[in-house]
Amino acid sequence: MLMKGMRGLVVGVANKRSIAWAIARVCADNGAQLALTYQNERLGENVRDLAAELENPLLLPMDVADDNQIKTAFEELSKQWGKLDFLVHAVAYAPRQALEGDFVSTTREDFRIAQDISAYSLPALAYAAKPLMAEGGSIIALSYLGSQRVMPNYNVMGVAKAALEASVRYLASDLGPLGIRVNALSAGPIKTLASSGIGGFSSILDHHRNHAPLRKLVELEEVADGALFLLSPMGRGVTGQTIYVDGGYSIMAI
Ligand code: NAD
């Protein structure tokens, strides 16, 4: 019960295969009370079904591209809870055509969208969460190795993840004096709704399985346990870092 009595907001649940849902589950299993947001009404149905497994969850609509929706969701959180102990950012999007072929042909609009949804949303949510974290808190964002290395077809999302990880460092510096920690969790490749939009994703999975030191794909529960470490008091000395839960893949040259 590492998170007994703690309250957290999890952003990015789409369905039962979502990394955000695995994190929500492990936090709930460790005693946390959760608020989940859903991007739109279509996904809201899934999120409501999943949330039925949680004790006393809060459900809020929030499209991170819309400042008003962010404001409304946090006003509701403030009204219902008055405080927040942790925040999980597990959101990314780029138009499909930008996630295949060359990076050099990325359009200005596709670049803007990827940065807005996948990177800017983190400081936007941290800003909204800050007044609720007067007693300190922990924020994590999900990232991927494509921020540091060139991965086939990851393209504009790799650039957005680089911005996300740099944002983590700047936010950690701003918010550290308030007792708020901010970290990125870089997960190995997992089959989800978002990753299915990346061209040739199955060969990325194959390469990982064959070359990661642990010679297997990363499981949702392993990523969730990494999140539990960073979100709970176990991670109290860690901020501004990108922690890899990737079976060691990121250390390999091939
Ligand atoms: P997912 O499709 O389950 O989750 C992505 C979420 O982003 C969805 O819930 C979707 O609703 C949300 N989203 C997209 N645009 C949004 C918007 N405008 N407003 C609000 N929400 C929006 O896929 P996932 O793989 O679980 O992705 C979660 C995070 O993990 C992402 O940041 C992703 O880049 C990261 N990640 C995934 C992998 C992987 O291989 N699956 C690896 C490393 C990191």
PDB file of C-alpha atoms in Angstrom, residues 89-93 114-115 117-119 141-148 154-169 184-186 242:
ATOM      1  CA  HIS A  89       0.798  12.271 -18.357  1.00  0.00           C
ATOM      2  CA  ALA A  90       0.423   9.434 -20.878  1.00  0.00           C
ATOM      3  CA  VAL A  91      -0.713  11.352 -23.927  1.00  0.00           C
ATOM      4  CA  ALA A  92       0.747  11.561 -27.416  1.00  0.00           C
ATOM      5  CA  TYR A  93      -0.564  12.212 -30.896  1.00  0.00           C
ATOM      6  CA  ALA A 114       2.690  16.657 -32.415  1.00  0.00           C
ATOM      7  CA  GLN A 115       4.399  19.253 -30.197  1.00  0.00           C
ATOM      8  CA  ILE A 117      -0.530  17.426 -27.899  1.00  0.00           C
ATOM      9  CA  SER A 118       2.535  15.370 -26.961  1.00  0.00           C
ATOM     10  CA  ALA A 119       4.870  17.935 -25.370  1.00  0.00           C
ATOM     11  CA  ALA A 141       5.311  11.713 -18.365  1.00  0.00           C
ATOM     12  CA  LEU A 142       5.656   8.715 -20.680  1.00  0.00           C
ATOM     13  CA  SER A 143       8.437   8.898 -23.228  1.00  0.00           C
ATOM     14  CA  TYR A 144      10.256   6.695 -25.723  1.00  0.00           C
ATOM     15  CA  LEU A 145      13.835   6.168 -26.880  1.00  0.00           C
ATOM     16  CA  GLY A 146      13.012   7.845 -30.192  1.00  0.00           C
ATOM     17  CA  SER A 147      13.650  11.132 -28.327  1.00  0.00           C
ATOM     18  CA  GLN A 148      17.380  10.314 -28.213  1.00  0.00           C
ATOM     19  CA  TYR A 154       8.956   7.652 -35.309  1.00  0.00           C
ATOM     20  CA  ASN A 155       9.978  10.960 -36.889  1.00  0.00           C
ATOM     21  CA  VAL A 156       8.043  13.942 -35.579  1.00  0.00           C
ATOM     22  CA  MET A 157       7.121  12.048 -32.427  1.00  0.00           C
ATOM     23  CA  GLY A 158      10.800  11.574 -31.588  1.00  0.00           C
ATOM     24  CA  VAL A 159      11.236  15.338 -31.776  1.00  0.00           C
ATOM     25  CA  ALA A 160       8.138  15.844 -29.606  1.00  0.00           C
ATOM     26  CA  LYS A 161       9.456  13.341 -27.030  1.00  0.00           C
ATOM     27  CA  ALA A 162      12.785  15.227 -26.956  1.00  0.00           C
ATOM     28  CA  ALA A 163      10.792  18.387 -26.139  1.00  0.00           C
ATOM     29  CA  LEU A 164       8.821  16.449 -23.536  1.00  0.00           C
ATOM     30  CA  GLU A 165      11.978  15.202 -21.794  1.00  0.00           C
ATOM     31  CA  ALA A 166      13.530  18.693 -21.845  1.00  0.00           C
ATOM     32  CA  SER A 167      10.248  20.040 -20.414  1.00  0.00           C
ATOM     33  CA  VAL A 168      10.563  17.495 -17.603  1.00  0.00           C
ATOM     34  CA  ARG A 169      13.961  18.959 -16.664  1.00  0.00           C
ATOM     35  CA  ALA A 184       9.899  10.930 -17.506  1.00  0.00           C
ATOM     36  CA  LEU A 185       9.428   7.197 -17.806  1.00  0.00           C
ATOM     37  CA  SER A 186      10.798   5.908 -21.089  1.00  0.00           C
ATOM     38  CA  THR A 242      14.282  10.048 -17.685  1.00  0.00           C
TER      39      THR A 242
END
